[in-house]
PDB file of C-alpha atoms in Angstrom:
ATOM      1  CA  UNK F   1      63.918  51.509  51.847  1.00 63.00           C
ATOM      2  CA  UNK F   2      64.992  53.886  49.039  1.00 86.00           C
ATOM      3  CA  UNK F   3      67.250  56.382  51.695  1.00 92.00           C
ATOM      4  CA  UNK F   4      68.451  56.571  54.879  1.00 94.00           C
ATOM      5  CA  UNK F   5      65.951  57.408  57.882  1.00 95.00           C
ATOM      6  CA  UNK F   6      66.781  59.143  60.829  1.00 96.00           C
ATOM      7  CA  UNK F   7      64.573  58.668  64.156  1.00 96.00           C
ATOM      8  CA  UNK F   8      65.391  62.059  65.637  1.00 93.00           C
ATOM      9  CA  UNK F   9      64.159  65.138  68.216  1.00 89.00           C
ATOM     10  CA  UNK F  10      64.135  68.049  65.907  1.00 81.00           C
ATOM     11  CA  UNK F  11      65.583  70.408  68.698  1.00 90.00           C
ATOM     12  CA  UNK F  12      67.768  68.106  69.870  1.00 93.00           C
ATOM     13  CA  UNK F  13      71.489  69.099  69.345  1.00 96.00           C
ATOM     14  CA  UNK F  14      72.985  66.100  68.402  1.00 95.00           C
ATOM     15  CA  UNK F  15      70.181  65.815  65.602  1.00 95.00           C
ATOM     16  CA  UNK F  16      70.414  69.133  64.861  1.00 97.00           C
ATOM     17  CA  UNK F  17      74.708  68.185  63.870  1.00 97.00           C
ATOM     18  CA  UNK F  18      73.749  66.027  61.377  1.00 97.00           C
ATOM     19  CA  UNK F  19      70.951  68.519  59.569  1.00 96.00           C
ATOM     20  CA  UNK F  20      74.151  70.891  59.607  1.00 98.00           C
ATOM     21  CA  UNK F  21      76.176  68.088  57.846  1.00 98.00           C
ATOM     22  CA  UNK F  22      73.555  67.190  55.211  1.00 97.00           C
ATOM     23  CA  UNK F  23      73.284  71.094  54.316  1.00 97.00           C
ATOM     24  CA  UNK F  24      76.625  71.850  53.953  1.00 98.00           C
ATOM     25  CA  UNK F  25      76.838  68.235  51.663  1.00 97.00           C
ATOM     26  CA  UNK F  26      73.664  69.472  49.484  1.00 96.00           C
ATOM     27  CA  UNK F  27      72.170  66.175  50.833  1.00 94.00           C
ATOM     28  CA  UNK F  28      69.120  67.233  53.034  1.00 89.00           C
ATOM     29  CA  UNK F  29      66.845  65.693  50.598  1.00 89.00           C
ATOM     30  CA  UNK F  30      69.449  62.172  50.578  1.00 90.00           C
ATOM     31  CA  UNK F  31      67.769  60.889  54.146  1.00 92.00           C
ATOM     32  CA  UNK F  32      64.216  60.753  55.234  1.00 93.00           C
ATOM     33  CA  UNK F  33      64.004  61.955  59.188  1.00 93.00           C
ATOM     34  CA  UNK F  34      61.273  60.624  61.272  1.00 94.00           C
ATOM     35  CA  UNK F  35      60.625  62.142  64.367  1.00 92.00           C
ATOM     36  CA  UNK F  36      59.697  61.161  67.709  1.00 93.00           C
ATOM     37  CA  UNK F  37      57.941  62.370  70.442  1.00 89.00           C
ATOM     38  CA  UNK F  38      60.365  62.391  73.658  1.00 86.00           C
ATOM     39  CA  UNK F  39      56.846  62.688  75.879  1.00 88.00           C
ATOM     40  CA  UNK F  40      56.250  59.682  75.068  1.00 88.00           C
ATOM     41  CA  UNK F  41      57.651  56.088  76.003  1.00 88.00           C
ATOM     42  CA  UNK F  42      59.628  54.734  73.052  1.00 91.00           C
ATOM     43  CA  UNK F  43      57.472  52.398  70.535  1.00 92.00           C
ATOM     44  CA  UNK F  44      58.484  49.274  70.472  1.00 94.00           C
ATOM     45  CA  UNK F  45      59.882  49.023  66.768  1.00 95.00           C
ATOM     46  CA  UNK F  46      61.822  51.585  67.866  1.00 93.00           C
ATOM     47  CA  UNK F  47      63.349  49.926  70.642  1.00 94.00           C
ATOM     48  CA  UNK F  48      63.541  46.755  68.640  1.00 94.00           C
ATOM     49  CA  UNK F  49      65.473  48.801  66.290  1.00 93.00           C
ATOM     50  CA  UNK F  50      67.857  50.794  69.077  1.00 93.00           C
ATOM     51  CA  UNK F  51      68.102  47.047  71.079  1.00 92.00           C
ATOM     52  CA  UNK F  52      66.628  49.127  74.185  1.00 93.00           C
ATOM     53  CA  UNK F  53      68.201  52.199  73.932  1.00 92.00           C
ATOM     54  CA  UNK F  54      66.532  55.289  74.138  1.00 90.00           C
ATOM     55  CA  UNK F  55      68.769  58.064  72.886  1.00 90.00           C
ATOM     56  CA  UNK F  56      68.606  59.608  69.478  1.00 92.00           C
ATOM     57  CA  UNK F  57      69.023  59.992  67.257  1.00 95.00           C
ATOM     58  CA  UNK F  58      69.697  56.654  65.270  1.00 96.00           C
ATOM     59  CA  UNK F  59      70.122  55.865  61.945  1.00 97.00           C
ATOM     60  CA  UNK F  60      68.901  52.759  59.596  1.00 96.00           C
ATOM     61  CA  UNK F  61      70.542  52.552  56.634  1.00 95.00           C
ATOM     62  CA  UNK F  62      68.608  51.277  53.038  1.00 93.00           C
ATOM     63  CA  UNK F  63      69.414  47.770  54.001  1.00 92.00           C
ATOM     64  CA  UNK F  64      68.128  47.984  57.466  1.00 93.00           C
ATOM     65  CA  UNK F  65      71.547  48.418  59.648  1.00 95.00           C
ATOM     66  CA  UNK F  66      71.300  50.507  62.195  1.00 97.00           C
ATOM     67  CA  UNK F  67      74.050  52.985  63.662  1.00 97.00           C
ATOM     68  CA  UNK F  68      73.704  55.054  66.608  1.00 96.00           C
ATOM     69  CA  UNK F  69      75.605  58.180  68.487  1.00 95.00           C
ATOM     70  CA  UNK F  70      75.346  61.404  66.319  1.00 96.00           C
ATOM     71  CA  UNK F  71      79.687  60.950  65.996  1.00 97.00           C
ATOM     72  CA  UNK F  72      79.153  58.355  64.557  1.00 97.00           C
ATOM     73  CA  UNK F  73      76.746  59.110  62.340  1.00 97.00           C
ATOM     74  CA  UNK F  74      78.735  62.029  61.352  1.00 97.00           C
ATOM     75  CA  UNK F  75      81.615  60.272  60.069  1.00 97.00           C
ATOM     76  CA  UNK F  76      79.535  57.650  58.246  1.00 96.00           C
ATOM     77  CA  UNK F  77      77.916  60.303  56.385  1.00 96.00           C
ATOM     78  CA  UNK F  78      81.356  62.553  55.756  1.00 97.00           C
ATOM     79  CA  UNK F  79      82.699  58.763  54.516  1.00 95.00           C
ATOM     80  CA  UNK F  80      79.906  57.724  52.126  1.00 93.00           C
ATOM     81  CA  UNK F  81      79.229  60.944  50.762  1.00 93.00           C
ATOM     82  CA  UNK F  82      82.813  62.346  50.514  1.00 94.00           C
ATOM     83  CA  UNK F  83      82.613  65.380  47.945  1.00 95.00           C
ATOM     84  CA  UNK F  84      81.997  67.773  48.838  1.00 96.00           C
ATOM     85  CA  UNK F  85      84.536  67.225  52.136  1.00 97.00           C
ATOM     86  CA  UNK F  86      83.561  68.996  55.695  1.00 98.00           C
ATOM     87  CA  UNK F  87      86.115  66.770  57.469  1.00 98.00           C
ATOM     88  CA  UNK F  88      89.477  67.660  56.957  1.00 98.00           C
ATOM     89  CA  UNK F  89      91.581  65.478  54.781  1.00 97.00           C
ATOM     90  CA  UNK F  90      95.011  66.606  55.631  1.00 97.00           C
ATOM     91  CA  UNK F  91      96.198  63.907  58.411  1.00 98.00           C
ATOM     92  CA  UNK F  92      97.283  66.196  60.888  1.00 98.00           C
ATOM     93  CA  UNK F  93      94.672  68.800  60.510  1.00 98.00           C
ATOM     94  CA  UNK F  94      92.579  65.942  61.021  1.00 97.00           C
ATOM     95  CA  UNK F  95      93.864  65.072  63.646  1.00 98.00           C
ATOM     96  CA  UNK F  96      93.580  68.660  65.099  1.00 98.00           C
ATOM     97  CA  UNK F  97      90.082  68.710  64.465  1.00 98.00           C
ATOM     98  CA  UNK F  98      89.095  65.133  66.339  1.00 98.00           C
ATOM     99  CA  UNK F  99      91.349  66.378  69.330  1.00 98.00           C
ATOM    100  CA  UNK F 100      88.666  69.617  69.087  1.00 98.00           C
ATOM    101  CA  UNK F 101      85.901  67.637  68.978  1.00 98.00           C
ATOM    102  CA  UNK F 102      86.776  65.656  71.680  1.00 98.00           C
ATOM    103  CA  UNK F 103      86.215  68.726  74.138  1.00 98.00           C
ATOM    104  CA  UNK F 104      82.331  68.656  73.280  1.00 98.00           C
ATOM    105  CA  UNK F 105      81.744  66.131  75.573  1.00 97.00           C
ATOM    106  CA  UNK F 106      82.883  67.836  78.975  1.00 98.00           C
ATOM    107  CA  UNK F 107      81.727  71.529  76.806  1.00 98.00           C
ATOM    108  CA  UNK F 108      77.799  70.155  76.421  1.00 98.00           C
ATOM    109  CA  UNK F 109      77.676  68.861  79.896  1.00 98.00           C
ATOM    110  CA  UNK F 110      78.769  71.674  81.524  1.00 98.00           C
ATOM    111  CA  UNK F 111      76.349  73.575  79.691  1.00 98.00           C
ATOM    112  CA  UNK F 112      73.770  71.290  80.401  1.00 97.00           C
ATOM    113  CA  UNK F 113      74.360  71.406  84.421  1.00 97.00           C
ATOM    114  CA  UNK F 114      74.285  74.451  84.450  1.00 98.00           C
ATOM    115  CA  UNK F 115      70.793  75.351  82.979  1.00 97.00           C
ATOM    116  CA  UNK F 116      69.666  72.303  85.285  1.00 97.00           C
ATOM    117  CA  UNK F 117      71.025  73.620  88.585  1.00 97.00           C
ATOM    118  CA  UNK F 118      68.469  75.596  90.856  1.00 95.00           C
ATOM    119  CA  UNK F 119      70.742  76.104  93.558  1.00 97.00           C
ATOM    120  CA  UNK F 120      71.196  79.898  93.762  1.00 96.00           C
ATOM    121  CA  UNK F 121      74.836  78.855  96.043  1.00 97.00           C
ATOM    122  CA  UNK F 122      75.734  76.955  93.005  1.00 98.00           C
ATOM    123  CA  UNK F 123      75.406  79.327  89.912  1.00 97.00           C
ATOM    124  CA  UNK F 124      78.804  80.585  90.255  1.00 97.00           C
ATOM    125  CA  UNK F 125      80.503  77.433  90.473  1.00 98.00           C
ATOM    126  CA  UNK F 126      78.227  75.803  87.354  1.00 98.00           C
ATOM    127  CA  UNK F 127      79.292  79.204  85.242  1.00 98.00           C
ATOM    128  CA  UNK F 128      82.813  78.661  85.981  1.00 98.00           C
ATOM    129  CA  UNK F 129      83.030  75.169  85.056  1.00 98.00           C
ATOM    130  CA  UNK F 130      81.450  75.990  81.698  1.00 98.00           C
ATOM    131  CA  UNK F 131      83.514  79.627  81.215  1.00 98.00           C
ATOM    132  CA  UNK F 132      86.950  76.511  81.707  1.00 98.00           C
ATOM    133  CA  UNK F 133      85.557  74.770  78.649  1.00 98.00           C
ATOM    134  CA  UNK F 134      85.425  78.182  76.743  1.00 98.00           C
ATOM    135  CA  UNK F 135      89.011  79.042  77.489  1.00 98.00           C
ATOM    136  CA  UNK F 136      89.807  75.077  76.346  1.00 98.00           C
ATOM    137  CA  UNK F 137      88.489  76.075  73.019  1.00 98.00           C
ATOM    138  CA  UNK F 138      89.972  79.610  72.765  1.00 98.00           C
ATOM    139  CA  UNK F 139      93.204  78.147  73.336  1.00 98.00           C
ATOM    140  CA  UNK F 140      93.162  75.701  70.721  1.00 98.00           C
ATOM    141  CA  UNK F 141      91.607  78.043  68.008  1.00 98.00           C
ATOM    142  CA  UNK F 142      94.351  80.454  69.104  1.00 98.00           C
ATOM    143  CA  UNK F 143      96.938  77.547  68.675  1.00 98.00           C
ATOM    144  CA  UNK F 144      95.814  76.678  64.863  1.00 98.00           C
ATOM    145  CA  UNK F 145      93.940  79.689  63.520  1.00 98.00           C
ATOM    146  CA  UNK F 146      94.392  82.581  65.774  1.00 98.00           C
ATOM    147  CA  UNK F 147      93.403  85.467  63.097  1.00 97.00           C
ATOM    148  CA  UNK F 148      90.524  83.541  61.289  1.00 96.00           C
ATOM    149  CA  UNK F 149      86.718  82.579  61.896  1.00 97.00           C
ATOM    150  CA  UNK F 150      86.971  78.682  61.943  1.00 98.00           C
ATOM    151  CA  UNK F 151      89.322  76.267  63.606  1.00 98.00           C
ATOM    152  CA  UNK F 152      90.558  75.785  59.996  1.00 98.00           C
ATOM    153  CA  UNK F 153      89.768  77.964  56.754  1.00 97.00           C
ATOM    154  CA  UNK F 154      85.845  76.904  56.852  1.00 97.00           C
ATOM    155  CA  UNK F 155      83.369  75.780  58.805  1.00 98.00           C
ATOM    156  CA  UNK F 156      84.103  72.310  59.308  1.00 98.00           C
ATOM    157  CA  UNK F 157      83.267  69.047  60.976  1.00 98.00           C
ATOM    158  CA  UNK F 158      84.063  70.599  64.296  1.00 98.00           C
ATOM    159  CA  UNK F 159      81.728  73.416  64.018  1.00 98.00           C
ATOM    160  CA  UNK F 160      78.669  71.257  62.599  1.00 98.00           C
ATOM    161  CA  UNK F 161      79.573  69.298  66.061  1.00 98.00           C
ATOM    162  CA  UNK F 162      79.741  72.924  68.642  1.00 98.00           C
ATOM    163  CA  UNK F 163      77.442  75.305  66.413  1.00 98.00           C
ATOM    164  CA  UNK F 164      74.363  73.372  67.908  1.00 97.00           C
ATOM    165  CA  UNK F 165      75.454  72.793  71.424  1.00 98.00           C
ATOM    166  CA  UNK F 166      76.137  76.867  71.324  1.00 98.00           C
ATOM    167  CA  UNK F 167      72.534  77.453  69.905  1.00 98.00           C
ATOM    168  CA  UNK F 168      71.016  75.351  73.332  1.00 97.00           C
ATOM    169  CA  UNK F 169      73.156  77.215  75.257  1.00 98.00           C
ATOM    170  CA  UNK F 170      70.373  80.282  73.761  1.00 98.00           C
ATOM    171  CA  UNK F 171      69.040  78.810  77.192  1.00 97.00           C
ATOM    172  CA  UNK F 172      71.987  80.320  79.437  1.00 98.00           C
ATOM    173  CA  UNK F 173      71.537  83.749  77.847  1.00 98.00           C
ATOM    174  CA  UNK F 174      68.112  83.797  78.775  1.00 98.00           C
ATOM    175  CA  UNK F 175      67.809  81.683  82.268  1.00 98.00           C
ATOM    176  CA  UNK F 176      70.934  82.855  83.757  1.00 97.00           C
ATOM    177  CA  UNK F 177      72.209  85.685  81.951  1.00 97.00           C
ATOM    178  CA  UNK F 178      75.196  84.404  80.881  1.00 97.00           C
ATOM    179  CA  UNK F 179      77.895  85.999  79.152  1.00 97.00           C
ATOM    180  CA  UNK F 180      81.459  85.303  77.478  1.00 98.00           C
ATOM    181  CA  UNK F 181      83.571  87.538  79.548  1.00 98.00           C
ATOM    182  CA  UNK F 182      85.451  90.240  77.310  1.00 98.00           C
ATOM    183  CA  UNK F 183      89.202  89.727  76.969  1.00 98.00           C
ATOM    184  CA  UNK F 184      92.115  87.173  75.425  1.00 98.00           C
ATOM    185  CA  UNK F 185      90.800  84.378  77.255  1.00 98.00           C
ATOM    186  CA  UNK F 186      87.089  84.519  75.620  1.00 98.00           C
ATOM    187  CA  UNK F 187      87.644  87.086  72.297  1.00 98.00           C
ATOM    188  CA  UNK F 188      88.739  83.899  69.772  1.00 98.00           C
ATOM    189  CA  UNK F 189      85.888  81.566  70.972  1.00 98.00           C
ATOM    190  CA  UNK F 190      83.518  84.346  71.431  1.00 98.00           C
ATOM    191  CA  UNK F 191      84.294  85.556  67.058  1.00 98.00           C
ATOM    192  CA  UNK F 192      84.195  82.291  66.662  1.00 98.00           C
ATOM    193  CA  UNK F 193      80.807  81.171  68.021  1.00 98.00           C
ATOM    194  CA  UNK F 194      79.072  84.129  66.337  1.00 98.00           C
ATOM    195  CA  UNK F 195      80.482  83.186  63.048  1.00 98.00           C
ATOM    196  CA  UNK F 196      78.922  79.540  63.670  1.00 98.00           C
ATOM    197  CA  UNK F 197      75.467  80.583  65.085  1.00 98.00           C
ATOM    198  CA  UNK F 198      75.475  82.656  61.921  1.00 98.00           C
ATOM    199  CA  UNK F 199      76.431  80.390  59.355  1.00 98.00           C
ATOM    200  CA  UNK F 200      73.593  79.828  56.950  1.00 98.00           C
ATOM    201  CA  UNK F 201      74.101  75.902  57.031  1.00 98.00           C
ATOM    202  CA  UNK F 202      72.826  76.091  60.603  1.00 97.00           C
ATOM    203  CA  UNK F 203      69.729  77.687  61.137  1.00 97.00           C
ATOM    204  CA  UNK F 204      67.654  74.713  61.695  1.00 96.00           C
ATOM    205  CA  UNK F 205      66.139  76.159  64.810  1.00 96.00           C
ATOM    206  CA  UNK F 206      65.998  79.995  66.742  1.00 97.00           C
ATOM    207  CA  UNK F 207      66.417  81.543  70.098  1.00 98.00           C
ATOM    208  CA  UNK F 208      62.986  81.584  70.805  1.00 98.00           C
ATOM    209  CA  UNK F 209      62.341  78.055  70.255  1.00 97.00           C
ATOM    210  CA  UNK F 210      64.955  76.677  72.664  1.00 97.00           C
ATOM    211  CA  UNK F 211      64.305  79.328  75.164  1.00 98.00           C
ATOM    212  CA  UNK F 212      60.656  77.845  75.001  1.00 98.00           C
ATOM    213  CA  UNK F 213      60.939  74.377  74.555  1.00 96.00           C
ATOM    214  CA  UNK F 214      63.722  73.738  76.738  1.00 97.00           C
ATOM    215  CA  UNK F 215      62.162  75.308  79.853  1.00 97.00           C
ATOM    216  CA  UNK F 216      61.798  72.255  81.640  1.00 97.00           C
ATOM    217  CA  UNK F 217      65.563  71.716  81.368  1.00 97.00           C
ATOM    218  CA  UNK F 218      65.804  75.409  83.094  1.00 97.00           C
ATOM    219  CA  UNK F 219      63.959  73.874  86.012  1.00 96.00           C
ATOM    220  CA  UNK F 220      65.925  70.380  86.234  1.00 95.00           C
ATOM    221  CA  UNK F 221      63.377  68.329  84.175  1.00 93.00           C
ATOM    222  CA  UNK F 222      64.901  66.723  81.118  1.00 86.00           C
ATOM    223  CA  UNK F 223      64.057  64.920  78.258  1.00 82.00           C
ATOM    224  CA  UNK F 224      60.571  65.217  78.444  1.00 81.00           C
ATOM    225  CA  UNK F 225      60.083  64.202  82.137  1.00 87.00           C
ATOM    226  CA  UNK F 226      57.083  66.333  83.498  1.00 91.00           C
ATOM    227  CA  UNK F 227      58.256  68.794  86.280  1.00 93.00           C
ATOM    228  CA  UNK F 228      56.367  68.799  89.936  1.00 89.00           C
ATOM    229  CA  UNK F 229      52.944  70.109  89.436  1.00 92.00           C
ATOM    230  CA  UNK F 230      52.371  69.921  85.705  1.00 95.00           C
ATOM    231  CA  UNK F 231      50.469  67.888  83.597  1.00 95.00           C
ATOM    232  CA  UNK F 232      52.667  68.673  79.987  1.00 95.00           C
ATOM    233  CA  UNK F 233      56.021  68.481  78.891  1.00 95.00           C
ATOM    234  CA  UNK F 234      57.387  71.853  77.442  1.00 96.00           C
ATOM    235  CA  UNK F 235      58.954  69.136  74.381  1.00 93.00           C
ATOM    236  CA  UNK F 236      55.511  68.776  73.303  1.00 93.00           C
ATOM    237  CA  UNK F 237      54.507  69.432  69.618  1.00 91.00           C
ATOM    238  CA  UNK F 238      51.204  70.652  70.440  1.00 93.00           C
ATOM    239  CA  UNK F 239      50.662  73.716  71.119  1.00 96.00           C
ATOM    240  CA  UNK F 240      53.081  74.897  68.887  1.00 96.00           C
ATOM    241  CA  UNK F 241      55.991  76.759  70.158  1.00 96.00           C
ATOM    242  CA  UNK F 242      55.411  79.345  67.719  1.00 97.00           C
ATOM    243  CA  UNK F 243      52.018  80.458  69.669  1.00 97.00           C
ATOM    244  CA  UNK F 244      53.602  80.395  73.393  1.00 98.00           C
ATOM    245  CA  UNK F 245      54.079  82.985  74.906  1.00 98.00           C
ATOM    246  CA  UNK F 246      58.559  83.936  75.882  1.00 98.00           C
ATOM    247  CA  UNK F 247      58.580  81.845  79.546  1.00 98.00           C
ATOM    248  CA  UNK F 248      59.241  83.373  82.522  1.00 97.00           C
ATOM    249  CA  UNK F 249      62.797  83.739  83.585  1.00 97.00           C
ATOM    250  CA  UNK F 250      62.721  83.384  87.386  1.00 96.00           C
ATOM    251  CA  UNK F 251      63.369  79.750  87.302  1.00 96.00           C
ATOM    252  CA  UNK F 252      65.098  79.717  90.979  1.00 96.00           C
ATOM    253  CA  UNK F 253      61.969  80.668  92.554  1.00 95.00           C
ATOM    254  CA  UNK F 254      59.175  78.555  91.521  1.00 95.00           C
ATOM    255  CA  UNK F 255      57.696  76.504  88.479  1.00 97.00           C
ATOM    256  CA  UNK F 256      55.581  78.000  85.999  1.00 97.00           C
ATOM    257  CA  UNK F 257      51.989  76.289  85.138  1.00 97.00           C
ATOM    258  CA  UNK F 258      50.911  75.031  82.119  1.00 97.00           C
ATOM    259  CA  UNK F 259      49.160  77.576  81.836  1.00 97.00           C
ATOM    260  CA  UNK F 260      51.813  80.419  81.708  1.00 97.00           C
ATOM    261  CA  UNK F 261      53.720  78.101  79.381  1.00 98.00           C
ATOM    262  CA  UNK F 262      50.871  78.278  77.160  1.00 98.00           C
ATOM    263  CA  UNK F 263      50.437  74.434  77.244  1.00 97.00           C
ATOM    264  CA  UNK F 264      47.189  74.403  77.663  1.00 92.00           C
TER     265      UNK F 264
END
């Protein structure tokens, strides 16, 4: 192979990190991405190459190794292609940032329950479990930069990581209406995840598209399963998202057709 290739779901998050990464490096054009159809059992290369795993993405390196986790893959890109740095270098503000980092975790899957639920007696609870994860972060951007944009003095390694968990979370807004409550608790994370969703390094992907694609997610299907009573995936490439019409929001009520999703 003459680069790197990435077996990835363009809208996927945890692919979407690593684009981030290789923009902010000047390296977008340094690894080839292939992508893959989530509607779709795995191929069997692929699985050959994952040893029977079936997240993404992975990565194969020129001589054919293979890493996997988008973390990892993170820090073997920030290590081979050091200059110019997105990782801090200073030890302790290192050290800061993988502490940060290690709240995205808990952060995406609170996120991710919460778009999932369709339990009207629920919603409160699933919003307050994901508001605690805010407050985690406000607190530690208070602690280390309370007057700036970043948890540093750029956008880092830690916001390539957040910045595209925060764009799926485009899906709360829309689904559920959710808000960052207004006050100390929320105003340091809230300036701070505007400042990410606007950096120019991340704009991979748009409200519209995640509102649309990830519908199936608002009514508890995931990763491409098919929901009761439809025959298509909302992850699939064709139709293009671009053409579909905005979904409907009343996801606690009922399941839209294909139609309606403009699937078909």
């Amino acid at each position: 192979m003459q680069k790197p290739i990435i077996y990835h779901i363009p809208v996927c998050p945890f692919s979407q990190r690593i684009e981030i990464l290789l923009e902010l490096k000047g390296l977008r054009d340094a690894v080839d991405f292939h992508v893959v159809d989530i509607t779709k059992p795995r191929e069997d290369w692929l699985l050959q190459k994952s040893r029977g795993t079936t997240a993404l993405p992975i990565m194969e390196t020129e001589d054919g190794k293979i890493l996997k986790e988008s973390l990892v893959i993170l820090r073997y890109i920030e290590e081979r292609f050091p200059d110019p740095a997105v990782a801090r270098t200073d030890p302790y503000e290192r050290a800061v940032e993988r502490f940060f980092i290690t709240g995205e975790g808990p952060f995406g899957m609170a996120g991710y329950v919460m778009v999932m639920n369709r339990d009207r007696a629920k919603t409160e609870e699933k919003r307050e479990a994901l508001l605690a994860r805010y407050r985690w972060m406000n607190d530690q951007l208070m602690q280390h930069n309370p007057d700036g944009l970043w948890l540093f003095d750029q956008f880092g390694l830690a916001e390539c990581v957040y910045t595209s968990l925060m764009m799926r979370f485009w899906f709360l807004d829309y689904y559920e209406g959710f808000e960052l409550p207004k006050g100390p608790d929320y105003d340091r994370v809230a300036r701070w995840r505007d400042a990410c969703l606007a950096h120019p390094a991340a704009q991979q992907v748009s409200f519209d598209e995640i509102v649309k694609l990830y519908y199936d997610y608002a009514i508890g299907a995931g990763n491409g399963a098919l929901p009761e009573g439809r025959n298509r995936s909302s992850f699939v490439f064709d139709p293009d998202w671009r053409g579909r019409p905005m979904p409907p929001k009343d996801k606690y009520d009922r399941i839209a057709t294909d139609a309606e999703l403009g699937l078909v």
